Coordinates of C-alpha atoms in Angstrom, one line a residue:
M1343 CA 97.7 -43.0 7.7
I1344 CA 94.3 -41.6 8.6
E1345 CA 93.2 -44.8 10.3
K1346 CA 96.4 -44.8 12.3
L1347 CA 95.9 -41.2 13.4
E1348 CA 92.2 -41.8 14.3
K1349 CA 93.3 -44.7 16.5
V1350 CA 95.7 -42.3 18.3
I1351 CA 93.1 -39.6 18.9
S1352 CA 90.4 -42.1 20.0
V1353 CA 92.2 -42.3 23.4
A1354 CA 91.1 -38.7 24.2
F1355 CA 87.6 -39.4 23.0
K1356 CA 87.4 -42.5 25.3
K1357 CA 88.7 -40.4 28.2
N1358 CA 86.0 -37.8 27.7
N1359 CA 83.4 -40.6 27.2
Y1360 CA 82.5 -39.4 23.7
D1361 CA 81.1 -41.8 21.1
L1362 CA 84.1 -43.1 19.1
K1363 CA 82.2 -42.6 15.9
H1364 CA 83.2 -38.9 16.3
A1365 CA 86.9 -39.8 16.5
S1366 CA 87.5 -39.1 12.8
I1367 CA 89.7 -36.7 11.0
R1368 CA 89.4 -35.0 7.6
V1369 CA 91.9 -33.6 5.2
S1370 CA 92.1 -29.9 5.6
N1371 CA 90.9 -27.7 2.7
R1372 CA 93.2 -25.0 4.1
P1373 CA 96.7 -26.7 3.9
E1374 CA 98.4 -23.4 4.8
L1375 CA 96.7 -23.7 8.3
C1376 CA 96.9 -27.4 9.0
D1377 CA 97.1 -30.9 7.5
F1378 CA 93.9 -32.4 9.1
Q1379 CA 90.9 -31.3 11.1
I1380 CA 88.6 -32.8 13.7
N1381 CA 85.1 -31.5 12.7
S1382 CA 82.9 -33.4 15.1
V1383 CA 82.9 -30.9 18.0
F1384 CA 79.5 -29.4 17.1
K1385 CA 77.9 -32.9 16.8
I1386 CA 79.2 -33.9 20.2
A1387 CA 78.1 -30.6 21.8
K1388 CA 74.6 -31.0 20.3
E1389 CA 74.3 -34.6 21.5
L1390 CA 75.4 -33.7 25.1
G1391 CA 73.7 -30.3 25.2
K1392 CA 77.0 -28.5 26.0
N1393 CA 79.0 -25.5 24.6
P1394 CA 81.2 -26.5 21.6
I1395 CA 84.0 -24.4 22.9
E1396 CA 84.0 -26.3 26.2
I1397 CA 84.0 -29.6 24.2
G1398 CA 86.8 -28.5 21.9
E1399 CA 89.1 -27.1 24.6
S1400 CA 88.7 -30.3 26.7
L1401 CA 89.4 -32.5 23.7
V1402 CA 92.6 -30.6 22.8
K1403 CA 93.8 -30.8 26.4
N1404 CA 93.3 -34.5 26.5
L1405 CA 94.8 -35.0 23.1
N1406 CA 98.0 -33.2 24.1
E1407 CA 98.3 -35.5 27.2
I1408 CA 98.3 -38.7 25.1
D1409 CA 101.6 -40.6 25.5
N1410 CA 104.1 -40.0 22.6
I1411 CA 101.6 -37.5 21.0
D1412 CA 104.5 -35.4 19.8
Y1413 CA 105.6 -38.2 17.5
Y1414 CA 102.3 -38.0 15.6
F1415 CA 101.5 -34.3 15.7
D1416 CA 103.5 -31.1 15.6
S1417 CA 100.6 -29.0 16.8
I1418 CA 97.0 -29.6 18.0
E1419 CA 94.9 -26.4 18.2
F1420 CA 91.3 -25.6 18.9
V1421 CA 89.9 -22.9 16.7
K1422 CA 86.6 -21.2 17.7
P1423 CA 83.8 -21.8 17.3
G1424 CA 84.4 -25.6 17.0
F1425 CA 87.3 -26.9 15.0
I1426 CA 90.5 -28.7 15.9
N1427 CA 93.4 -28.2 13.6
L1428 CA 96.1 -30.9 13.4
K1429 CA 99.6 -30.6 11.9
I1430 CA 101.5 -33.8 11.3
A1431 CA 104.9 -34.1 12.8
N1432 CA 107.7 -34.4 10.2
G1433 CA 109.1 -37.5 11.7
F1434 CA 105.8 -39.4 11.5
L1435 CA 105.2 -38.1 8.0
A1436 CA 108.6 -39.3 6.8
D1437 CA 108.2 -42.7 8.5
E1438 CA 104.8 -43.3 7.0
L1439 CA 106.1 -42.4 3.5
N1440 CA 109.1 -44.7 3.8
K1441 CA 106.9 -47.6 4.9
I1442 CA 104.7 -47.1 1.8
I1443 CA 107.8 -46.9 -0.4
D1444 CA 109.2 -50.1 1.1
R1445 CA 105.9 -51.9 0.6
G1446 CA 105.8 -50.9 -3.1
S1447 CA 102.0 -50.4 -2.7
Y1448 CA 101.8 -46.6 -3.4
G1449 CA 99.4 -46.6 -0.5
I1450 CA 96.7 -48.4 -2.5
K1451 CA 94.8 -50.8 -0.2
K1452 CA 94.2 -54.1 -2.0
V1453 CA 90.9 -55.8 -1.4
E1454 CA 90.8 -59.4 -0.2
T1455 CA 87.1 -60.2 -0.7
G1456 CA 87.4 -61.8 -4.1
E1457 CA 84.6 -59.5 -5.3
S1458 CA 84.1 -59.7 -9.1
F1459 CA 83.0 -57.2 -11.8
V1460 CA 81.9 -57.4 -15.4
V1461 CA 82.5 -54.0 -17.0
D1462 CA 80.5 -53.3 -20.1
Y1463 CA 82.1 -50.4 -22.0
G1464 CA 82.9 -49.3 -25.6
G1465 CA 79.6 -50.5 -27.2
P1466 CA 80.4 -49.5 -30.8
N1467 CA 78.0 -50.5 -33.6
I1468 CA 79.1 -52.8 -36.5
A1469 CA 78.7 -51.1 -39.9
K1470 CA 78.9 -47.6 -38.3
P1471 CA 82.1 -45.5 -38.1
L1472 CA 83.4 -44.7 -34.7
H1473 CA 82.6 -41.1 -34.0
V1474 CA 83.7 -38.6 -31.3
G1475 CA 81.0 -39.8 -28.9
H1476 CA 82.6 -43.3 -28.8
I1477 CA 85.7 -42.0 -27.1
R1478 CA 84.0 -41.5 -23.7
P1479 CA 82.7 -45.0 -23.0
A1480 CA 86.0 -46.4 -24.3
I1481 CA 88.4 -44.5 -22.2
I1482 CA 86.3 -44.1 -19.1
G1483 CA 85.4 -47.8 -19.2
Q1484 CA 89.1 -48.8 -19.7
S1485 CA 90.2 -46.6 -16.8
I1486 CA 87.5 -48.0 -14.5
Y1487 CA 88.6 -51.5 -15.5
E1488 CA 92.3 -50.7 -14.7
I1489 CA 91.4 -49.1 -11.4
L1490 CA 89.3 -52.0 -10.2
K1491 CA 92.1 -54.4 -11.3
E1492 CA 94.7 -52.4 -9.4
K1493 CA 92.5 -52.6 -6.3
G1494 CA 92.6 -56.4 -6.5
Y1495 CA 89.1 -57.1 -7.8
K1496 CA 88.4 -59.8 -10.3
V1497 CA 87.4 -57.9 -13.5
V1498 CA 86.1 -58.9 -16.9
G1499 CA 85.8 -56.4 -19.7
D1500 CA 83.2 -56.8 -22.5
V1501 CA 82.8 -54.5 -25.5
H1502 CA 79.2 -55.5 -26.2
L1503 CA 79.1 -54.7 -29.9
G1504 CA 75.9 -53.5 -31.5
D1505 CA 76.0 -56.1 -34.2
F1506 CA 72.4 -57.2 -34.8
G1507 CA 70.4 -54.0 -34.8
L1508 CA 68.5 -52.0 -37.4
Q1509 CA 71.7 -50.6 -38.9
M1510 CA 72.5 -54.1 -40.3
G1511 CA 69.2 -54.1 -42.2
Q1512 CA 69.8 -50.6 -43.4
V1513 CA 73.3 -51.3 -44.8
I1514 CA 72.3 -54.6 -46.4
Y1515 CA 69.4 -52.8 -48.1
G1516 CA 71.8 -50.1 -49.3
L1517 CA 74.2 -52.6 -50.7
K1518 CA 71.5 -54.5 -52.6
Q1519 CA 70.2 -51.3 -54.0
R1520 CA 73.6 -50.7 -55.6
N1521 CA 73.7 -54.4 -56.7
L1522 CA 76.9 -54.9 -54.6
K1523 CA 77.9 -58.4 -53.4
P1524 CA 79.5 -59.3 -50.0
G1525 CA 82.9 -59.3 -51.6
D1526 CA 82.6 -55.7 -52.6
I1527 CA 82.3 -54.4 -49.0
T1528 CA 85.0 -52.1 -47.7
I1529 CA 85.1 -49.8 -44.7
E1530 CA 84.9 -46.8 -46.9
L1531 CA 81.7 -48.2 -48.5
L1532 CA 80.1 -48.9 -45.1
Q1533 CA 80.9 -45.4 -44.0
D1534 CA 79.3 -44.0 -47.1
I1535 CA 76.1 -46.2 -47.1
Y1536 CA 75.1 -46.2 -43.4
P1537 CA 74.5 -42.4 -43.0
K1538 CA 72.6 -42.2 -46.3
M1539 CA 70.4 -45.2 -45.4
S1540 CA 69.8 -44.0 -41.9
K1541 CA 68.7 -40.6 -43.3
L1542 CA 66.4 -42.3 -45.8
C1543 CA 64.7 -44.4 -43.2
K1544 CA 63.8 -41.3 -41.3
E1545 CA 62.3 -39.8 -44.4
D1546 CA 60.6 -42.9 -45.9
K1547 CA 58.5 -45.2 -43.7
D1548 CA 58.3 -47.8 -46.4
V1549 CA 62.0 -48.1 -46.7
K1550 CA 62.3 -48.2 -42.9
Q1551 CA 59.9 -51.1 -42.8
I1552 CA 61.9 -53.0 -45.5
C1553 CA 65.1 -52.5 -43.4
Q1554 CA 63.3 -53.7 -40.3
N1555 CA 62.2 -56.8 -42.2
I1556 CA 65.7 -57.5 -43.4
T1557 CA 67.0 -57.1 -39.8
K1558 CA 64.4 -59.6 -38.6
E1559 CA 65.2 -62.1 -41.3
L1560 CA 68.9 -61.8 -40.6
Q1561 CA 68.2 -62.5 -36.9
D1562 CA 66.2 -65.5 -38.0
G1563 CA 69.1 -66.9 -40.0
N1564 CA 68.5 -65.8 -43.6
K1565 CA 71.5 -67.3 -45.6
E1566 CA 71.9 -64.4 -48.1
Y1567 CA 71.8 -61.7 -45.4
T1568 CA 74.1 -63.7 -43.2
E1569 CA 76.7 -63.7 -46.0
Y1570 CA 76.5 -59.9 -46.1
F1571 CA 76.6 -59.8 -42.3
K1572 CA 79.8 -61.8 -42.0
V1573 CA 81.8 -59.6 -44.3
M1574 CA 80.3 -56.4 -42.9
Y1575 CA 81.2 -57.7 -39.4
D1576 CA 84.8 -58.5 -40.2
V1577 CA 85.5 -55.3 -42.1
S1578 CA 83.9 -53.1 -39.5
L1579 CA 85.4 -54.9 -36.5
N1580 CA 88.9 -54.7 -38.0
D1581 CA 88.5 -50.9 -38.3
I1582 CA 87.1 -50.6 -34.7
K1583 CA 90.0 -52.7 -33.3
K1584 CA 92.6 -50.5 -35.2
I1585 CA 91.3 -47.3 -33.5
Y1586 CA 90.9 -49.0 -30.1
K1587 CA 94.5 -50.3 -30.4
Y1588 CA 95.7 -46.8 -30.9
L1589 CA 93.9 -45.7 -27.8
N1590 CA 95.2 -48.7 -25.8
V1591 CA 91.6 -49.8 -25.2
N1592 CA 91.3 -53.6 -24.8
F1593 CA 88.6 -56.1 -23.9
D1594 CA 88.7 -59.6 -22.5
Y1595 CA 85.6 -60.4 -24.6
W1596 CA 84.4 -59.1 -27.9
Y1597 CA 80.8 -60.3 -27.5
G1598 CA 77.9 -58.6 -29.2
E1599 CA 74.1 -58.6 -29.3
R1600 CA 74.4 -61.6 -31.7
D1601 CA 76.1 -63.7 -29.1
S1602 CA 73.1 -63.3 -26.7
Y1603 CA 70.5 -64.6 -29.2
K1604 CA 71.2 -68.2 -28.4
Y1605 CA 70.1 -67.5 -24.8
I1606 CA 66.9 -65.7 -25.7
D1607 CA 64.7 -68.9 -25.7
D1608 CA 66.1 -69.8 -22.3
L1609 CA 65.6 -66.2 -21.1
M1610 CA 61.9 -66.1 -22.2
K1611 CA 61.2 -69.5 -20.6
F1612 CA 62.8 -68.2 -17.4
L1613 CA 60.7 -65.0 -17.5
R1614 CA 57.5 -66.9 -18.0
E1615 CA 58.3 -69.3 -15.2
Q1616 CA 58.9 -66.3 -12.9
G1617 CA 55.5 -64.9 -13.8
V1618 CA 56.7 -61.5 -14.8
L1619 CA 55.8 -61.5 -18.6
E1620 CA 52.5 -59.9 -19.6
E1621 CA 50.9 -59.5 -23.0
D1622 CA 49.9 -56.0 -24.0
D1623 CA 48.4 -55.3 -27.4
G1624 CA 50.3 -58.2 -28.8
A1625 CA 53.6 -57.3 -27.3
K1626 CA 55.3 -59.0 -24.3
I1627 CA 56.1 -56.6 -21.5
I1628 CA 57.4 -56.5 -17.9
R1629 CA 55.8 -53.9 -15.7
V1630 CA 58.5 -52.2 -13.7
A1631 CA 56.7 -49.3 -12.0
E1632 CA 56.9 -49.0 -8.3
P1633 CA 54.5 -47.3 -5.8
S1634 CA 57.3 -44.8 -4.8
D1635 CA 57.9 -43.6 -8.3
K1636 CA 57.4 -39.8 -8.7
K1637 CA 57.4 -40.0 -12.5
E1638 CA 55.7 -42.4 -14.8
M1639 CA 57.8 -45.5 -15.3
P1640 CA 56.8 -47.2 -18.6
P1641 CA 56.9 -51.0 -18.8
L1642 CA 59.8 -52.8 -20.5
I1643 CA 58.9 -54.2 -23.9
V1644 CA 60.7 -57.5 -24.2
Q1645 CA 59.1 -58.7 -27.5
G1646 CA 57.4 -56.6 -30.1
K1647 CA 54.0 -57.2 -31.7
S1648 CA 55.6 -58.7 -34.8
G1649 CA 57.5 -61.2 -32.6
A1650 CA 60.8 -59.4 -33.2
Y1651 CA 63.2 -59.2 -30.3
L1652 CA 64.4 -55.8 -29.2
Y1653 CA 67.4 -54.2 -27.5
A1654 CA 65.8 -55.0 -24.1
T1655 CA 65.6 -58.7 -25.1
S1656 CA 69.2 -58.9 -26.1
D1657 CA 70.4 -56.9 -23.1
M1658 CA 68.5 -59.2 -20.7
A1659 CA 69.8 -62.3 -22.6
T1660 CA 73.3 -60.8 -22.3
I1661 CA 72.8 -60.6 -18.5
Y1662 CA 71.5 -64.2 -18.5
Q1663 CA 74.7 -65.2 -20.3
R1664 CA 76.9 -63.2 -17.9
M1665 CA 75.3 -64.8 -14.9
K1666 CA 75.8 -68.2 -16.5
D1667 CA 79.4 -67.6 -17.5
F1668 CA 80.8 -65.4 -14.7
N1669 CA 78.2 -65.2 -11.9
P1670 CA 79.7 -61.7 -11.0
D1671 CA 79.0 -59.7 -7.9
N1672 CA 78.7 -56.6 -10.0
I1673 CA 77.9 -55.6 -13.6
L1674 CA 78.8 -52.1 -14.5
Y1675 CA 77.5 -50.3 -17.7
V1676 CA 79.6 -47.4 -18.9
V1677 CA 77.0 -45.8 -21.1
D1678 CA 75.9 -42.2 -21.7
D1679 CA 73.3 -40.6 -19.4
R1680 CA 70.6 -40.5 -22.1
Q1681 CA 70.1 -44.2 -21.5
S1682 CA 69.4 -43.7 -17.7
L1683 CA 65.6 -44.5 -18.0
Y1684 CA 66.2 -47.5 -20.1
F1685 CA 68.8 -49.0 -17.7
E1686 CA 66.5 -48.3 -14.8
Q1687 CA 63.8 -50.4 -16.6
I1688 CA 66.3 -53.2 -17.3
F1689 CA 67.6 -53.3 -13.7
R1690 CA 64.1 -53.4 -12.3
A1691 CA 63.1 -56.1 -14.7
C1692 CA 66.1 -58.2 -13.6
K1693 CA 65.3 -57.6 -9.9
K1694 CA 61.6 -58.4 -10.3
S1695 CA 62.3 -61.6 -12.2
N1696 CA 65.3 -62.5 -9.9
L1697 CA 67.4 -62.9 -13.0
T1698 CA 70.5 -61.4 -11.3
R1699 CA 69.9 -62.9 -7.8
N1700 CA 72.3 -60.9 -5.6
T1701 CA 74.3 -59.4 -8.4
H1702 CA 74.5 -55.5 -8.3
L1703 CA 73.7 -53.7 -11.5
E1704 CA 75.1 -50.2 -12.0
H1705 CA 74.8 -47.6 -14.7
D1706 CA 78.0 -45.5 -14.6
C1707 CA 76.7 -42.8 -16.9
F1708 CA 78.6 -39.9 -18.6
G1709 CA 77.8 -36.6 -20.2
T1710 CA 78.5 -35.4 -23.7
I1711 CA 81.6 -33.9 -25.3
N1712 CA 80.8 -30.4 -26.5
G1713 CA 82.5 -27.9 -28.8
K1714 CA 83.5 -24.3 -27.8
D1715 CA 79.9 -23.3 -28.5
G1716 CA 78.7 -25.6 -25.7
K1717 CA 76.8 -27.8 -28.2
P1718 CA 77.7 -31.5 -29.0
F1719 CA 81.0 -31.6 -30.8
K1720 CA 80.5 -31.5 -34.6
T1721 CA 82.5 -30.8 -37.8
R1722 CA 82.3 -27.4 -39.4
N1723 CA 79.5 -28.5 -41.7
G1724 CA 77.5 -29.7 -38.7
E1725 CA 78.2 -33.5 -39.1
T1726 CA 79.3 -35.8 -36.3
L1727 CA 83.1 -36.0 -36.3
K1728 CA 84.6 -39.4 -36.9
L1729 CA 86.9 -40.5 -34.0
E1730 CA 89.7 -41.2 -36.5
D1731 CA 89.5 -37.6 -37.7
L1732 CA 89.5 -36.3 -34.2
I1733 CA 92.7 -38.2 -33.5
K1734 CA 94.3 -36.8 -36.7
Q1735 CA 93.2 -33.2 -35.8
T1736 CA 94.7 -33.6 -32.3
K1737 CA 98.0 -34.8 -33.7
E1738 CA 98.2 -32.0 -36.2
I1739 CA 97.5 -29.4 -33.6
F1740 CA 100.1 -30.8 -31.2
L1741 CA 102.7 -30.9 -33.9
S1742 CA 101.9 -27.3 -34.8
K1743 CA 102.5 -26.1 -31.2
K1744 CA 106.3 -26.2 -31.5
E1745 CA 108.6 -26.9 -34.4
T1746 CA 110.7 -29.4 -32.4
N1747 CA 107.5 -31.5 -31.9
K1748 CA 107.8 -32.6 -35.5
N1749 CA 111.2 -34.2 -34.8
M1750 CA 109.9 -36.4 -32.0
K1751 CA 109.6 -40.2 -32.4
E1752 CA 106.3 -41.3 -33.8
E1753 CA 105.7 -43.5 -30.8
D1754 CA 106.2 -40.5 -28.4
I1755 CA 103.9 -38.4 -30.5
D1756 CA 101.2 -41.0 -30.3
I1757 CA 101.6 -41.3 -26.5
I1758 CA 101.2 -37.5 -26.2
V1759 CA 98.1 -37.5 -28.5
N1760 CA 96.6 -40.2 -26.3
S1761 CA 97.3 -38.1 -23.2
I1762 CA 95.6 -35.0 -24.8
L1763 CA 92.5 -36.9 -25.6
K1764 CA 92.3 -38.9 -22.4
Y1765 CA 93.2 -36.3 -19.8
A1766 CA 90.9 -33.8 -21.4
D1767 CA 88.1 -36.2 -20.7
L1768 CA 89.1 -38.0 -17.4
Q1769 CA 89.9 -34.8 -15.5
N1770 CA 86.1 -34.2 -15.5
N1771 CA 83.5 -35.8 -13.3
R1772 CA 82.3 -38.4 -15.8
E1773 CA 78.6 -37.4 -15.2
N1774 CA 79.3 -33.9 -16.5
N1775 CA 79.4 -32.6 -20.0
Y1776 CA 82.6 -30.9 -21.0
I1777 CA 84.0 -28.6 -23.7
F1778 CA 86.7 -30.2 -25.8
D1779 CA 89.2 -27.5 -26.9
I1780 CA 92.0 -29.2 -28.8
E1781 CA 94.2 -26.1 -28.8
K1782 CA 93.9 -25.8 -25.0
F1783 CA 94.3 -29.4 -24.2
A1784 CA 97.3 -29.9 -26.5
D1785 CA 99.3 -27.2 -24.7
V1786 CA 102.2 -28.3 -22.4
N1787 CA 101.1 -25.6 -19.9
G1788 CA 97.9 -25.8 -17.8
K1789 CA 95.7 -28.7 -16.7
T1790 CA 96.5 -30.9 -19.6
G1791 CA 97.9 -34.4 -20.4
P1792 CA 101.1 -32.9 -22.0
Y1793 CA 101.8 -30.9 -18.8
L1794 CA 101.7 -34.1 -16.7
L1795 CA 103.9 -35.9 -19.1
Y1796 CA 106.4 -33.0 -19.3
T1797 CA 106.6 -33.0 -15.5
A1798 CA 107.4 -36.8 -15.5
V1799 CA 109.9 -36.5 -18.3
R1800 CA 111.6 -33.6 -16.5
I1801 CA 111.9 -35.6 -13.2
R1802 CA 113.5 -38.5 -15.1
K1803 CA 115.9 -36.1 -16.7
I1804 CA 117.0 -34.6 -13.4
I1805 CA 117.6 -38.0 -11.9
K1806 CA 119.6 -39.2 -14.9
E1807 CA 121.8 -36.0 -15.0
Q1808 CA 122.8 -36.5 -11.4
K1809 CA 124.3 -40.0 -12.1
K1810 CA 123.7 -41.0 -8.5
A1811 CA 122.3 -44.3 -7.2
I1812 CA 118.9 -43.9 -5.5
G1813 CA 119.1 -45.0 -1.9
K1814 CA 116.7 -45.2 1.0
I1815 CA 115.2 -41.8 1.9
S1816 CA 116.1 -40.6 5.4
N1817 CA 113.5 -39.2 7.8
N1818 CA 114.9 -35.6 7.4
I1819 CA 112.5 -33.1 5.9
Y1820 CA 114.5 -30.0 4.8
N1821 CA 111.9 -27.3 4.0
E1822 CA 108.3 -26.6 3.3
N1823 CA 108.4 -27.5 -0.4
D1824 CA 109.9 -30.9 0.7
R1825 CA 107.2 -31.3 3.3
E1826 CA 104.4 -30.4 0.9
L1827 CA 105.6 -32.9 -1.7
R1828 CA 105.9 -35.8 0.8
M1829 CA 102.5 -35.0 2.2
K1830 CA 101.0 -35.2 -1.2
L1831 CA 102.8 -38.5 -2.0
L1832 CA 101.3 -40.0 1.2
K1833 CA 97.8 -39.4 -0.2
A1834 CA 98.2 -41.2 -3.6
G1835 CA 96.4 -44.3 -2.4
E1836 CA 93.4 -42.3 -1.2
C1837 CA 92.6 -41.0 -4.7
V1838 CA 92.7 -44.5 -6.1
D1839 CA 90.4 -45.8 -3.3
L1840 CA 87.9 -43.0 -4.1
A1841 CA 88.1 -43.6 -7.8
A1842 CA 87.4 -47.3 -7.4
Q1843 CA 84.6 -46.8 -4.9
K1844 CA 82.7 -44.2 -7.0
R1845 CA 83.9 -45.4 -10.4
M1846 CA 85.2 -41.9 -11.0
P1847 CA 88.7 -41.6 -12.6
H1848 CA 88.7 -37.9 -12.2
Y1849 CA 89.8 -38.3 -8.6
I1850 CA 93.1 -39.7 -9.9
A1851 CA 93.3 -37.1 -12.7
E1852 CA 92.9 -34.3 -10.2
Y1853 CA 95.5 -35.8 -7.8
L1854 CA 98.0 -36.1 -10.7
Y1855 CA 97.6 -32.4 -11.6
D1856 CA 98.1 -31.3 -8.0
L1857 CA 101.1 -33.5 -7.7
A1858 CA 102.6 -32.1 -10.9
V1859 CA 102.1 -28.5 -9.7
I1860 CA 103.7 -29.3 -6.3
T1861 CA 106.6 -31.2 -7.9
N1862 CA 107.3 -28.3 -10.3
T1863 CA 107.3 -25.9 -7.4
F1864 CA 109.7 -28.2 -5.5
Y1865 CA 112.4 -28.4 -8.1
Q1866 CA 112.1 -24.8 -9.2
N1867 CA 112.8 -23.7 -5.6
N1868 CA 115.4 -26.3 -4.8
N1869 CA 118.4 -26.6 -7.1
I1870 CA 119.5 -30.2 -6.5
S1871 CA 122.5 -30.1 -8.7
K1872 CA 124.1 -27.3 -6.5
L1873 CA 123.6 -29.1 -3.2
K1874 CA 126.8 -29.7 -1.2
D1875 CA 125.1 -31.9 1.4
E1876 CA 125.2 -35.4 -0.3
N1877 CA 122.7 -36.9 2.2
Q1878 CA 120.2 -34.1 1.4
K1879 CA 120.8 -34.6 -2.4
S1880 CA 120.3 -38.3 -2.1
D1881 CA 117.0 -37.8 -0.2
W1882 CA 115.6 -35.3 -2.7
L1883 CA 116.6 -37.5 -5.6
G1884 CA 114.9 -40.4 -3.8
I1885 CA 111.7 -38.3 -3.3
L1886 CA 111.7 -37.3 -7.0
N1887 CA 112.3 -40.9 -8.1
Y1888 CA 109.3 -42.0 -6.0
T1889 CA 107.2 -39.1 -7.4
Y1890 CA 108.0 -40.4 -10.9
D1891 CA 107.0 -43.9 -9.9
V1892 CA 103.7 -42.6 -8.4
M1893 CA 103.0 -40.6 -11.6
E1894 CA 103.7 -43.6 -13.8
K1895 CA 101.5 -45.9 -11.8
L1896 CA 98.5 -43.5 -11.6
L1897 CA 98.8 -42.4 -15.2
S1898 CA 98.6 -46.1 -16.2
L1899 CA 95.2 -46.2 -14.4
L1900 CA 94.1 -43.5 -16.8
V1901 CA 95.6 -45.6 -19.6
I1902 CA 98.3 -43.0 -20.3
K1903 CA 102.0 -43.8 -20.9
I1904 CA 105.0 -41.6 -20.4
P1905 CA 107.1 -40.7 -23.6
S1906 CA 110.8 -41.1 -23.8
E1907 CA 111.3 -37.4 -24.3
M1908 CA 109.4 -34.1 -24.8

């Protein structure tokens, strides 16, 4: 719609000999005054050395003289010192919405470039329990994946398991200390051993060295350690998949660090041929500092003094694999912001070596989940909360909110719990930290997942109660509530475009909340069941039906479903 309106107003800009780059409109942040604004008057005045009032008044005059301008705008007004307020004509608004409904596109512009993405998200570690911090990369990454897919991009999702790191050596050491065999391994045992061995390694350098040696031998193919690894991997992965399934988090590939190891020799040969590897005190490094750096940029260590391969080695080998398998246009990493320096090193090393050629590498970072005290979310005794326990707590609190909640279908309860967890997170700019208050986010009132779901369920109930077939919506707009709702529905595609462009699901989450508030206001102020005008009733039921469709589509991009009842 904005492009269409900008084409209309460009006629006046041409007539005044103004640069057409200024023929742009912006959504008004004061909807009570106008729908859109032209904010380029000051820029034009500065370029031409003229008074902005003279520029603005001249533009408005020429805009009002455009043929058929009344079809597009109800009013065009200049507001001193230099703004032009535009109010869309109801007929144009209704026409545009009906066109979008007929196309079934929700106003989402599909790309036709064939551009491809690999999205790296999730990133759990084998042998470690999923904790509260794992929820952000999983749900942010899955949402980014769904948004890009909806836009028409080719998308591949990869979990990139941490399955060959130091924790493997630590757990194998712990198992052997207890004289346990691979067949004795359970998820409960892994969850008990890992934190104890991790703590011991921090306290005892000798034990840490033993664990590092075990890890290196495992990576080199030690048969005994490989037997332990296989069972640990299967037991741990089954637990990870169970929790991700509950959250509707899915991956096209369940690759891990281990899968990249067969590419390391080829990678090291490639890096040597490119002349970027240097030896420094026995280690192999790539210098990635640039003259423009304002802070020290340490070199990337690709291979340690002992000959052991590091995270950087496996990450670059994974990129080597992705270039070979997918040759994507983009590789996105949904990983927390504490890894920003590391990813900058990796990206520079890839660019310097020409490993990624023209592929764009991007770190879509996120902040931490904090408790009410503003510190990282912990249990009462100060331990990191397991993700499984967070899900249980959220479910318990939702059920305690209202007695009738306990009588709901289990499937619906799980859908609502998912909405609590996901909307609490996705309504925030992913780069920011946020405070997770289960009591607050489990409430059906306020800016919460349950509020959105309740709105959608209520719309569906109203439509069902009327027992009236949904027909084509006419171009009549009956009052301001009606107009406000239709105007909001017209903008659905814009939030998806922004979310895809910036990899920021919160644009969709914010839109959904605003839409829910406007929808609730609409049906609180308009009693559809008592309408005597059947055409008006049919129109409003059609608008509500489309509102439900928009909510269902956009909620799906946040990986949230709608329950059968609430």
